[in-house]
XYZ file of C-alpha atoms in Angstrom:
757
model
C 0.000 0.000 0.000
C 2.851 2.377 0.869
C 4.420 1.668 -2.512
C 1.151 2.562 -4.261
C 0.803 5.835 -2.328
C 4.432 6.725 -3.083
C 3.912 6.109 -6.783
C 0.777 8.252 -6.838
C 2.657 11.053 -5.086
C 5.433 10.953 -7.658
C 2.928 11.085 -10.499
C 1.122 14.017 -8.864
C 4.335 16.003 -8.432
C 5.452 15.261 -12.014
C 2.061 16.324 -13.303
C 2.257 19.634 -11.463
C 5.748 20.231 -12.853
C 4.694 19.406 -16.387
C 1.677 21.654 -16.058
C 3.814 24.542 -14.814
C 6.274 24.168 -17.701
C 3.572 24.097 -20.350
C 1.782 27.273 -19.282
C 3.683 29.477 -21.825
C 5.554 28.506 -24.990
C 8.706 29.929 -26.562
C 7.956 32.517 -29.291
C 8.465 31.710 -32.969
C 10.690 34.197 -34.803
C 9.297 35.825 -37.960
C 11.654 38.426 -39.473
C 14.263 39.092 -40.578
C 14.665 35.505 -41.712
C 17.672 33.668 -40.395
C 20.942 34.576 -42.128
C 19.328 37.571 -43.842
C 21.825 40.079 -45.234
C 21.831 43.810 -46.050
C 19.621 44.745 -43.112
C 19.259 48.364 -41.993
C 20.967 49.410 -38.741
C 17.461 49.986 -37.342
C 16.129 46.593 -38.411
C 12.750 45.592 -36.978
C 12.826 42.258 -35.116
C 9.453 40.550 -35.418
C 8.026 37.363 -33.880
C 4.697 35.589 -33.487
C 2.574 36.089 -30.399
C 2.221 33.243 -27.896
C -0.550 32.325 -25.481
C -0.328 31.385 -21.853
C -2.372 31.038 -18.725
C -1.115 34.241 -17.168
C -2.891 37.571 -17.173
C -0.366 39.504 -19.333
C 2.365 38.197 -21.614
C 5.536 40.191 -22.157
C 8.579 39.455 -24.277
C 12.266 39.728 -23.597
C 14.712 40.137 -26.492
C 18.417 39.414 -26.532
C 20.868 40.569 -29.211
C 24.481 39.421 -29.452
C 27.401 39.312 -31.865
C 28.093 35.638 -31.162
C 25.841 32.589 -31.316
C 26.307 31.640 -27.635
C 24.959 35.045 -26.518
C 27.858 35.886 -24.256
C 27.889 39.633 -23.640
C 24.373 39.814 -25.080
C 22.242 42.928 -24.781
C 18.936 42.236 -23.035
C 16.269 44.789 -23.881
C 13.482 45.950 -21.574
C 10.411 43.779 -21.725
C 7.670 44.653 -24.190
C 4.079 43.550 -24.670
C 4.164 43.915 -28.460
C 5.585 41.323 -30.840
C 8.297 43.423 -32.464
C 11.207 45.591 -31.477
C 13.110 48.136 -33.544
C 16.875 48.193 -33.206
C 19.040 51.286 -33.532
C 22.651 52.153 -34.309
C 23.669 48.602 -35.207
C 27.173 48.354 -36.630
C 27.515 48.230 -40.407
C 28.635 44.877 -41.812
C 28.311 43.069 -38.466
C 26.546 39.750 -37.918
C 23.999 39.746 -35.092
C 22.180 36.896 -33.336
C 18.825 37.356 -31.660
C 16.279 35.404 -29.672
C 13.084 36.040 -27.734
C 11.331 34.508 -24.747
C 7.877 35.105 -23.301
C 7.107 35.978 -19.669
C 3.826 36.177 -17.786
C 2.867 36.293 -14.112
C 2.994 32.490 -13.908
C 6.367 31.800 -15.477
C 8.984 32.224 -18.202
C 9.179 30.361 -21.521
C 12.281 28.850 -23.023
C 14.294 31.034 -25.362
C 13.241 30.822 -29.005
C 15.634 29.360 -31.513
C 18.256 31.963 -32.352
C 18.438 33.582 -35.773
C 21.159 35.712 -37.320
C 21.258 38.641 -39.721
C 23.952 40.860 -41.215
C 23.708 44.637 -41.275
C 24.315 46.214 -44.665
C 27.941 47.155 -45.241
C 27.402 50.296 -47.285
C 25.098 52.366 -49.463
C 23.713 51.022 -52.755
C 24.095 53.477 -55.646
C 21.206 53.894 -58.105
C 22.327 56.567 -60.577
C 24.079 57.761 -62.619
C 24.921 54.313 -63.968
C 28.505 53.362 -64.606
C 29.977 55.249 -67.574
C 26.811 57.281 -68.107
C 27.354 60.547 -69.993
C 25.907 63.388 -67.936
C 25.714 67.161 -67.716
C 28.106 69.033 -65.383
C 25.355 69.100 -62.735
C 24.242 65.457 -62.393
C 22.004 64.203 -59.599
C 23.459 61.363 -57.519
C 20.866 58.910 -56.194
C 21.066 55.951 -53.820
C 18.660 53.446 -52.316
C 16.814 54.297 -49.142
C 18.573 53.251 -45.952
C 16.835 53.777 -42.626
C 18.341 54.183 -39.199
C 21.068 56.578 -40.236
C 21.693 60.244 -39.503
C 23.576 61.299 -42.616
C 25.598 60.507 -45.716
C 29.093 61.451 -46.848
C 29.756 61.869 -50.572
C 33.059 62.047 -52.417
C 33.580 62.975 -56.078
C 36.950 62.881 -57.806
C 38.660 62.384 -61.140
C 41.175 60.033 -59.492
C 40.120 56.446 -58.850
C 41.427 52.967 -58.116
C 41.603 51.978 -61.792
C 43.586 53.966 -64.342
C 43.346 53.206 -68.089
C 46.744 53.071 -69.795
C 46.186 54.197 -73.377
C 48.274 53.713 -76.489
C 50.336 50.664 -75.531
C 48.678 48.235 -77.981
C 45.482 48.188 -80.034
C 45.009 44.420 -80.293
C 42.660 42.522 -78.019
C 44.381 41.467 -74.792
C 43.238 38.125 -73.373
C 45.137 37.710 -70.117
C 47.557 39.273 -67.650
C 49.889 37.913 -64.979
C 51.528 40.223 -62.475
C 54.601 38.647 -60.871
C 55.095 41.644 -58.593
C 54.329 45.362 -58.607
C 57.064 46.056 -61.188
C 56.929 42.877 -63.240
C 53.849 42.002 -65.289
C 53.005 40.260 -68.552
C 50.120 40.823 -70.962
C 49.184 38.562 -73.899
C 46.636 38.853 -76.691
C 45.650 38.318 -80.290
C 48.115 38.260 -83.174
C 50.981 37.203 -80.940
C 50.944 40.351 -78.804
C 53.133 40.110 -75.701
C 53.706 43.155 -73.495
C 56.215 43.231 -70.650
C 56.023 45.732 -67.811
C 59.395 46.199 -66.079
C 61.179 49.123 -64.450
C 58.069 51.250 -64.810
C 57.945 50.873 -68.604
C 55.745 48.842 -70.941
C 57.507 47.110 -73.832
C 55.787 45.357 -76.739
C 57.786 42.257 -77.713
C 57.787 41.505 -81.438
C 58.605 38.613 -83.768
C 57.869 35.880 -81.229
C 54.669 34.434 -82.744
C 51.643 35.490 -84.777
C 49.270 33.096 -83.013
C 46.506 34.393 -80.792
C 47.651 34.002 -77.189
C 45.046 33.221 -74.517
C 46.709 32.696 -71.134
C 49.913 33.410 -69.231
C 51.302 32.073 -65.940
C 54.575 32.740 -64.114
C 55.906 30.871 -61.097
C 58.602 33.518 -60.623
C 60.304 36.244 -62.634
C 62.458 33.707 -64.501
C 59.914 31.000 -65.295
C 56.746 31.736 -67.217
C 54.532 30.135 -69.851
C 52.138 31.465 -72.491
C 49.633 29.314 -74.423
C 47.462 29.989 -77.467
C 46.154 28.941 -80.871
C 47.502 25.935 -82.740
C 48.879 24.291 -79.623
C 51.272 27.209 -79.022
C 53.354 27.012 -75.834
C 56.005 29.659 -75.155
C 58.466 29.492 -72.253
C 60.216 32.523 -70.740
C 63.503 31.865 -68.937
C 64.087 35.331 -67.546
C 65.720 36.556 -70.731
C 63.796 35.372 -73.779
C 60.868 33.317 -75.023
C 61.311 29.948 -76.718
C 58.693 27.613 -78.154
C 57.940 24.293 -76.476
C 56.381 21.309 -78.215
C 52.792 20.563 -77.250
C 52.040 17.884 -79.804
C 48.736 19.667 -80.547
C 47.443 21.762 -83.421
C 44.322 22.909 -81.585
C 44.008 25.824 -79.199
C 45.340 25.778 -75.662
C 43.224 28.181 -73.605
C 44.598 27.956 -70.068
C 47.837 27.267 -68.224
C 48.674 26.748 -64.535
C 51.880 25.790 -62.696
C 52.548 24.795 -59.110
C 56.321 24.952 -59.657
C 58.773 25.297 -62.505
C 58.669 21.499 -62.953
C 54.956 20.842 -62.562
C 52.300 22.471 -64.715
C 49.222 21.891 -66.834
C 47.693 23.343 -70.006
C 44.031 22.917 -70.991
C 42.388 23.458 -74.351
C 40.011 22.477 -77.114
C 38.067 19.202 -77.034
C 38.996 18.566 -73.405
C 42.711 18.332 -74.171
C 44.912 18.411 -71.063
C 48.730 18.408 -71.030
C 51.144 17.923 -68.120
C 54.654 19.398 -67.910
C 57.265 17.609 -65.777
C 60.082 20.101 -66.189
C 61.182 18.631 -69.505
C 58.298 17.505 -71.695
C 54.589 18.065 -72.216
C 52.535 14.859 -72.244
C 48.786 14.257 -72.708
C 46.567 13.610 -69.687
C 43.039 12.206 -69.761
C 40.711 14.915 -68.482
C 37.447 13.021 -68.754
C 35.989 15.977 -70.709
C 35.397 15.998 -74.474
C 34.282 19.615 -74.877
C 36.533 22.680 -74.841
C 38.278 23.595 -71.600
C 38.727 27.356 -71.193
C 40.655 27.804 -67.945
C 42.703 25.965 -65.335
C 43.779 26.942 -61.798
C 44.584 25.461 -58.415
C 45.979 26.227 -55.002
C 48.341 23.262 -54.753
C 49.645 20.295 -56.718
C 46.816 18.226 -55.223
C 43.907 20.574 -55.921
C 43.588 21.738 -59.527
C 40.403 22.545 -61.446
C 39.824 23.003 -65.189
C 36.509 24.383 -66.478
C 34.933 24.818 -69.883
C 32.027 24.664 -72.258
C 28.414 24.167 -71.085
C 29.336 23.677 -67.451
C 31.907 20.907 -67.943
C 34.761 20.729 -65.456
C 37.400 18.324 -64.230
C 39.226 18.153 -60.878
C 42.647 16.758 -59.957
C 43.076 15.558 -56.363
C 46.763 14.695 -56.638
C 46.070 11.234 -57.993
C 43.517 11.394 -60.812
C 41.234 13.692 -62.760
C 37.478 13.444 -62.174
C 35.072 15.097 -64.613
C 31.647 16.573 -63.876
C 29.095 19.119 -65.021
C 27.165 21.909 -63.351
C 24.588 24.090 -65.067
C 24.684 24.424 -68.851
C 26.500 27.753 -68.977
C 29.996 28.106 -70.339
C 32.489 28.312 -67.486
C 34.964 30.902 -68.766
C 37.463 31.165 -65.920
C 38.231 29.497 -62.589
C 40.073 30.492 -59.414
C 40.806 28.191 -56.473
C 41.258 29.891 -53.091
C 41.306 26.830 -50.823
C 40.879 23.067 -50.829
C 37.154 23.551 -50.404
C 36.570 26.849 -52.222
C 36.386 27.373 -55.987
C 35.050 30.376 -57.896
C 33.959 30.338 -61.550
C 33.115 33.251 -63.872
C 30.532 32.064 -66.378
C 28.314 33.115 -69.229
C 25.182 35.280 -68.786
C 26.290 36.876 -65.521
C 26.586 33.564 -63.653
C 28.965 33.262 -60.717
C 29.440 29.654 -59.606
C 31.076 28.663 -56.344
C 31.987 25.264 -54.915
C 32.561 24.426 -51.250
C 31.746 20.739 -51.410
C 28.680 21.408 -53.538
C 27.908 23.891 -56.284
C 25.865 27.080 -55.909
C 25.306 30.013 -58.218
C 24.081 33.559 -58.463
C 23.319 35.873 -61.385
C 24.740 39.373 -61.454
C 23.695 42.327 -63.588
C 20.585 43.575 -65.339
C 20.843 42.588 -68.075
C 23.399 39.954 -67.077
C 26.706 40.257 -68.950
C 28.996 37.369 -69.809
C 31.703 37.092 -67.157
C 35.167 36.319 -68.531
C 37.810 36.351 -65.795
C 38.201 35.885 -62.037
C 40.995 36.568 -59.545
C 41.111 36.547 -55.745
C 43.704 38.525 -53.803
C 43.059 36.486 -50.636
C 40.490 34.020 -49.330
C 37.841 36.705 -48.813
C 38.385 39.360 -51.472
C 38.235 38.888 -55.207
C 37.314 40.376 -58.568
C 35.453 39.262 -61.682
C 35.548 40.967 -65.095
C 33.335 40.596 -68.154
C 31.531 42.092 -71.095
C 30.843 45.816 -71.456
C 33.482 46.739 -68.903
C 31.895 44.697 -66.111
C 33.965 44.702 -62.914
C 32.698 42.995 -59.757
C 34.234 42.925 -56.284
C 33.630 40.373 -53.516
C 34.015 41.834 -50.025
C 33.701 38.546 -48.167
C 29.909 38.746 -48.041
C 28.482 39.893 -51.366
C 29.519 40.740 -54.923
C 29.293 44.426 -55.818
C 29.695 46.298 -59.104
C 32.670 48.632 -59.462
C 33.520 51.217 -62.104
C 36.158 49.841 -64.465
C 36.558 52.992 -66.527
C 35.741 51.268 -69.829
C 32.854 49.806 -71.807
C 35.117 47.366 -73.639
C 34.824 43.676 -72.805
C 37.400 42.685 -70.189
C 38.893 39.191 -70.455
C 41.658 39.020 -67.876
C 42.497 40.191 -64.369
C 45.387 39.470 -62.016
C 46.785 40.836 -58.772
C 50.165 40.128 -57.238
C 49.121 41.790 -53.967
C 46.013 43.487 -52.640
C 47.401 46.827 -53.812
C 48.690 45.989 -57.298
C 46.963 44.457 -60.304
C 45.641 44.873 -63.854
C 42.592 44.413 -66.063
C 42.883 43.671 -69.804
C 40.420 43.365 -72.668
C 39.254 44.409 -76.112
C 40.945 47.064 -78.235
C 44.136 47.008 -76.186
C 42.345 47.847 -72.939
C 44.965 47.832 -70.185
C 43.868 49.223 -66.825
C 46.073 49.460 -63.744
C 44.981 49.340 -60.114
C 46.385 52.336 -58.228
C 44.998 52.041 -54.742
C 41.885 53.506 -53.230
C 41.955 56.742 -55.231
C 39.854 59.742 -54.239
C 43.016 61.606 -53.323
C 43.547 64.210 -56.044
C 43.478 67.989 -55.458
C 40.150 68.001 -57.319
C 38.436 65.871 -54.632
C 35.023 67.226 -53.637
C 33.463 66.114 -50.333
C 29.904 66.689 -49.176
C 27.637 65.669 -46.305
C 23.841 65.433 -46.308
C 21.142 64.619 -43.729
C 19.956 61.038 -43.438
C 16.555 61.705 -45.004
C 18.115 62.864 -48.282
C 18.330 60.214 -51.015
C 19.868 62.303 -53.777
C 22.403 65.066 -54.192
C 22.885 67.488 -57.075
C 26.436 68.303 -58.081
C 27.521 71.344 -60.047
C 30.355 72.871 -62.064
C 32.065 69.554 -62.837
C 34.858 69.443 -65.402
C 33.760 68.985 -69.013
C 34.966 65.858 -70.810
C 36.342 64.261 -67.640
C 35.581 60.878 -66.117
C 34.319 61.397 -62.587
C 33.997 58.817 -59.839
C 31.790 59.041 -56.790
C 31.046 57.042 -53.688
C 28.721 57.376 -50.730
C 28.747 56.133 -47.156
C 26.178 56.229 -44.371
C 26.633 57.106 -40.727
C 24.794 57.181 -37.436
C 25.733 57.925 -33.850
C 27.643 54.679 -33.343
C 29.315 53.891 -36.670
C 30.144 54.853 -40.237
C 29.673 52.401 -43.102
C 32.265 51.424 -45.674
C 32.357 53.579 -48.759
C 30.090 52.281 -51.495
C 31.798 50.756 -54.518
C 32.767 53.647 -56.750
C 30.521 54.448 -59.667
C 31.713 56.424 -62.661
C 30.239 58.861 -65.130
C 31.594 61.001 -67.922
C 30.712 64.679 -68.063
C 29.726 65.728 -71.555
C 32.737 67.149 -73.362
C 31.095 69.569 -75.794
C 27.720 70.671 -77.134
C 25.994 68.747 -79.915
C 24.737 70.905 -82.775
C 21.184 70.355 -84.033
C 20.380 72.758 -86.852
C 21.116 73.873 -89.500
C 22.258 70.429 -90.583
C 25.857 70.063 -91.646
C 26.358 71.157 -95.265
C 22.832 72.590 -95.393
C 22.203 74.809 -98.412
C 19.848 77.633 -99.328
C 19.956 78.980 -95.765
C 18.355 82.372 -95.162
C 20.248 85.490 -94.102
C 18.378 85.396 -90.800
C 18.650 81.824 -89.529
C 18.210 80.250 -86.100
C 21.046 77.965 -85.012
C 20.198 75.348 -82.368
C 22.088 72.796 -80.268
C 21.233 70.342 -77.518
C 20.794 72.087 -74.189
C 23.168 71.160 -71.355
C 21.947 71.684 -67.820
C 24.310 73.283 -65.340
C 25.698 75.660 -67.965
C 25.833 79.418 -67.414
C 26.154 80.415 -71.058
C 27.242 79.302 -74.503
C 29.791 80.910 -76.802
C 29.187 80.752 -80.537
C 31.708 81.263 -83.316
C 30.748 82.025 -86.917
C 33.410 82.070 -89.587
C 33.777 82.091 -93.346
C 36.710 79.673 -93.151
C 36.878 76.191 -91.680
C 39.865 77.055 -89.474
C 38.007 79.862 -87.666
C 40.979 82.173 -88.132
C 38.920 85.344 -87.762
C 35.514 84.348 -86.398
C 32.641 86.426 -85.120
C 31.814 85.765 -81.447
C 28.363 85.633 -79.918
C 26.957 84.526 -76.563
C 23.642 83.013 -75.519
C 22.113 81.706 -72.308
C 19.701 79.559 -74.339
C 20.560 76.616 -76.582
C 20.017 78.695 -79.719
C 21.219 81.833 -81.434
C 19.873 83.718 -84.433
C 22.458 84.693 -87.040
C 21.447 87.776 -89.021
C 23.103 90.067 -91.521
C 24.576 87.155 -93.454
C 25.602 87.526 -97.090
C 24.036 85.749 -100.023
C 25.773 82.786 -101.637
C 28.439 82.339 -98.938
C 29.748 79.344 -96.994
C 29.672 79.737 -93.217
C 31.135 77.562 -90.441
C 29.839 77.590 -86.883
C 30.541 75.913 -83.569
C 29.549 76.246 -79.928
C 31.105 75.690 -76.510
C 29.598 75.760 -73.034
C 30.847 77.305 -69.832
C 30.118 77.504 -66.139
C 31.945 79.032 -63.200
C 34.693 76.399 -63.098
C 35.308 75.230 -66.660
C 34.819 75.736 -70.393
C 33.963 72.835 -72.672
C 35.686 71.959 -75.900
C 34.245 73.430 -79.069
C 31.538 71.363 -80.665
C 32.206 69.674 -83.962
C 31.991 72.456 -86.537
C 29.190 72.563 -89.067
C 28.978 74.255 -92.441
C 26.002 75.879 -94.136
C 25.603 77.882 -97.332
C 23.300 80.852 -97.704
C 20.809 81.149 -100.518
C 22.183 82.136 -103.917
C 18.865 82.373 -105.744
C 15.154 82.728 -105.133
C 12.918 79.675 -105.658
C 9.874 80.582 -107.743
C 6.430 79.237 -106.875
C 3.620 80.522 -109.139
C 2.827 80.687 -111.990
C 4.321 77.266 -112.648
C 6.900 76.928 -115.399
C 5.290 76.649 -118.854
C 1.839 77.042 -117.349
C -0.940 77.831 -119.847
C -4.242 79.631 -119.641
C -2.839 81.863 -116.903
C -4.979 84.800 -115.781
C -4.152 88.115 -117.438
C -3.731 89.634 -113.963
C -1.357 87.039 -112.514
C -0.035 87.055 -108.990
C 3.666 86.131 -108.894
C 4.870 84.292 -105.757
C 8.170 82.801 -104.637
C 9.759 81.381 -101.512
C 10.890 84.152 -99.220
C 14.391 84.358 -97.787
C 14.453 85.520 -94.161
C 16.596 88.563 -93.565
C 15.970 89.897 -97.070
C 15.183 93.605 -97.405
C 13.349 93.434 -100.757
C 12.925 91.534 -103.993
C 13.234 92.612 -107.604
C 10.899 90.983 -110.131
C 11.139 91.218 -113.912
C 8.509 89.972 -116.346
C 8.097 90.500 -120.062
C 7.580 88.925 -123.479
C 11.310 88.593 -124.253
C 13.237 85.747 -122.596
C 16.245 88.034 -122.593
C 14.180 90.558 -120.601
C 14.994 93.393 -122.992
C 11.415 94.672 -122.687
C 10.930 93.576 -119.076
C 8.867 95.423 -116.543
C 10.876 95.699 -113.319
C 9.224 96.063 -109.927
C 10.381 96.036 -106.289
C 8.487 94.445 -103.403
C 9.248 93.774 -99.742
C 7.192 90.583 -99.678
C 7.616 87.346 -101.647
C 4.756 88.169 -104.033
C 3.771 90.681 -106.669
C 0.293 91.370 -108.011
C 0.061 92.795 -111.510
C -2.304 95.736 -111.816
C -2.514 95.970 -115.629
C -3.980 93.300 -117.853
C -1.383 91.318 -119.757
C -1.937 90.578 -123.431
C -4.199 87.716 -124.359
C -2.760 84.369 -125.403
C 0.814 85.629 -125.043
C 4.013 84.019 -123.718
C 5.642 85.815 -120.806
C 8.902 85.231 -118.923
C 9.668 86.143 -115.313
C 12.459 85.993 -112.751
C 13.219 87.291 -109.252
C 16.245 88.108 -107.132
C 16.589 89.015 -103.460
C 18.304 92.203 -102.291
C 19.849 93.048 -98.926
C 21.699 96.343 -98.772
C 24.315 96.288 -101.516
C 24.190 92.499 -101.727
C 21.882 90.434 -103.876
C 21.358 86.887 -105.039
C 21.706 85.711 -108.580
C 18.584 85.891 -110.682
C 16.311 82.947 -110.141
C 15.723 80.442 -112.892
C 13.571 81.913 -115.629
C 9.996 80.697 -115.864
C 7.542 81.124 -118.696
C 3.771 81.019 -118.952
C 1.055 81.721 -121.510
C -1.881 83.958 -120.688
C -5.447 82.975 -121.375
C -6.984 83.791 -124.741
C -10.135 85.222 -123.200
C -10.854 87.763 -120.519
C -11.817 85.576 -117.580
C -14.449 86.265 -115.003
C -13.102 88.946 -112.733
C -10.455 90.125 -115.194
C -12.609 93.080 -116.129
C -11.495 96.403 -117.488
C -12.940 99.866 -117.006
C -16.708 100.255 -117.487
C -17.398 96.501 -117.477
C -19.332 94.448 -114.873
C -17.521 95.830 -111.795
C -16.894 99.555 -111.321
C -15.572 101.833 -108.583
C -16.190 105.585 -108.390
C -15.077 108.229 -107.935
C -11.718 106.951 -109.150
C -9.407 108.710 -108.285
C -11.069 109.453 -104.963
C -10.255 110.731 -101.499
C -10.863 107.443 -99.697
C -14.612 106.808 -99.734
C -15.808 104.951 -102.825
C -18.941 103.426 -104.248
C -18.789 100.019 -105.868
C -21.229 98.815 -108.483
C -21.688 95.212 -109.566
C -24.074 94.162 -112.315
C -25.826 90.781 -112.374
C -25.176 90.040 -108.685
C -25.429 86.282 -108.059
C -24.726 86.326 -104.314
C -25.648 88.803 -101.549
C -22.151 88.531 -100.045
C -18.720 89.382 -101.339
C -15.138 90.001 -100.207
C -13.043 93.019 -101.067
C -9.216 92.869 -101.010
C -6.946 95.862 -101.606
C -3.228 95.480 -102.509
C -0.490 98.096 -102.745
C 1.954 98.193 -105.636
C 4.357 95.824 -103.871
C 1.663 93.165 -103.795
C 0.990 93.398 -100.059
C -2.602 93.091 -98.928
C -3.481 96.271 -97.031
C -7.251 95.929 -96.636
C -9.857 93.212 -96.527
C -13.601 93.451 -95.966
C -15.874 90.442 -95.911
C -19.616 89.677 -96.065
C -20.833 93.160 -96.944
C -24.168 92.907 -98.786
C -24.918 94.930 -101.902
C -28.056 97.027 -101.855
C -31.016 96.489 -104.136
C -29.387 98.752 -106.685
C -26.243 96.583 -106.756
C -24.160 99.220 -105.021
C -22.028 99.203 -101.862
C -19.901 101.698 -99.935
C -16.133 101.226 -99.461
C -14.227 103.266 -96.836
C -10.457 103.321 -97.433
C -9.674 106.551 -95.576
C -7.209 104.663 -93.373
C -4.918 104.048 -96.345
C -2.273 106.550 -97.482
C -2.515 108.235 -100.872
C -1.332 106.154 -103.781
C -2.225 103.585 -106.404
C -3.827 100.302 -105.347
C -5.314 97.204 -106.855
C -8.815 96.281 -105.660
C -10.048 92.724 -106.096
C -13.641 91.689 -105.433
C -14.677 88.064 -104.869
C -18.402 87.379 -105.435
C -19.576 83.796 -105.404
C -17.210 81.896 -107.705
C -16.227 85.039 -109.605
C -13.400 87.524 -109.044
C -13.041 91.062 -110.407
C -10.018 93.370 -110.376
C -9.577 97.137 -110.898
C -7.027 99.851 -110.314
C -7.796 102.390 -107.617
C -6.200 105.755 -106.814
C -6.481 107.538 -103.473
C -5.469 111.203 -103.545
């Protein structure tokens, strides 16, 4: 019986204990997800609510920089299911956990999760190598929990293009040390850098060369097309026999007596210090690159994700993805990096993983690590990526050419190479020239407008964030090019028949104070006229007929003046273009109206018309408008000739082309003479006239009055005739002189001379 009672007591006590422990459960974490990266320094920790038997549940949060929570920060209890952090350190990994507490007990701690605070600011624009005005706006992605940003802008940067050494495509580079580097490329190009100078070696080979590797300054190998293998002994290059006629794309040595070359169709050769012999790679497709970190850990990679690995004993082939693996770098026995097609970055640490970089993704061509944690990748369109130990970030390379090779001898010395002889040297952090511009902005500002930047210069900028406890790393530098000169719009280059008063236009550049314009009659601008404008246009006037002119524009602001734009040429009009009557027109009214295309800036026009094509009997008139209205009836059914020239001061165009026409054989409706259907009286008169029209077909008509130059000086519409067919015309506003009056009634038109005195 005692045993039974004892057993019941034990069960009762255990039950009470179990009940006490189950009153409240450990919270379940929600966000940020475990191992999240790029979190703000004021990240919001969020978890799911729990239930318990107590009256009020509160939560206790711990945050630490190590997974065992030694030296953890314990925050005051809260009744809500989230807590906002502040002033977390940039780039640091944090661990956090939560437990629930009520008046009856305390839960277990939740599982712990980790997150990494963002290391720096993410730049949005301008994009790398964008061409911008001298006052671009810098923009970056929103980052909360910070108090301000620092900005630096400079023309000096980590990477410096070295121009003019070679023009051929460069495929690879190997830097032995800071003063000893080798560059190889198409058409047998080999460049040596020594003693601060770059020397192009000639007459060694004409084959395209794809890879170079040196074990020291006196032992190096170059491989290329047609099975080419070249050995450098510290003094000169000599050819070695590969036994192949197909391309060798990669070469790697662990010592002067142990090396490998990889190439087309999976070919793999081994060098033992004396000879090259074939090795079975297990791959049948092209191998593009080979690298290792010891004699017992060598990787070769190639087409459509094929690779092979040497463990010191044998080669084992495999595949991953279907993307071409263009280059490989081995940093450790369990760490391999691969630059691949379509922006793919593959990594192996016992198993393969990948990520895609770029939008759109560019083919990645070369990879190099300077240590276990920091490396670079290059690729198409000047792509340059940097790995900071956590993430890959885009850097400005200073070129849009495709980059194929990259190599560093130390963290502070290295090169990029690529298309069109691209050779770019690493020169440290940069941002140290006298031109350096530094700015600071509040933390709620996400963009910053620059001003007065140098025309035609590559500029680099970077941004960092800060709060009360820390300052972030500088962002990877981004580059842009400030526009070098204005772009002309109109007149088009070599435009002809330009008026004497013409508007020149060019593309506007923001951030410019004014533009200077030069106009010259010679292409060298030896004695130009100068003009200025604050707008992106300027009107040239007072030009001469039938002359060639050259013009160009530059821009200026408080700190700099741009280069002159490309010059353009235009030619002013040398003749008037006639419009009506058309050439060889027939049945033309006996009171024709001559019209032609006007030339802006012209003072007047001279017109001649007559029956003789030599104009011996021509009537000559002057007009300030591009038309002339005859006021006397021409002869019936008669051929006439006419021409026009423009006059400006003492200058004039050539005569236009001569046109001819034949007048009608009958007097048309409206071509009436004195005392016919339409009459005006008194004529001459003092300004008030009566008009009479017989056989009126419409109650409405229009009266037009022209002066002797053909300009319309009066128009009156919709004035009804009276029952007697008469109407009143008031021309007292016109000066004394001779005029031509034309009346339109229905489909008919009538013309008469009129004198006001």
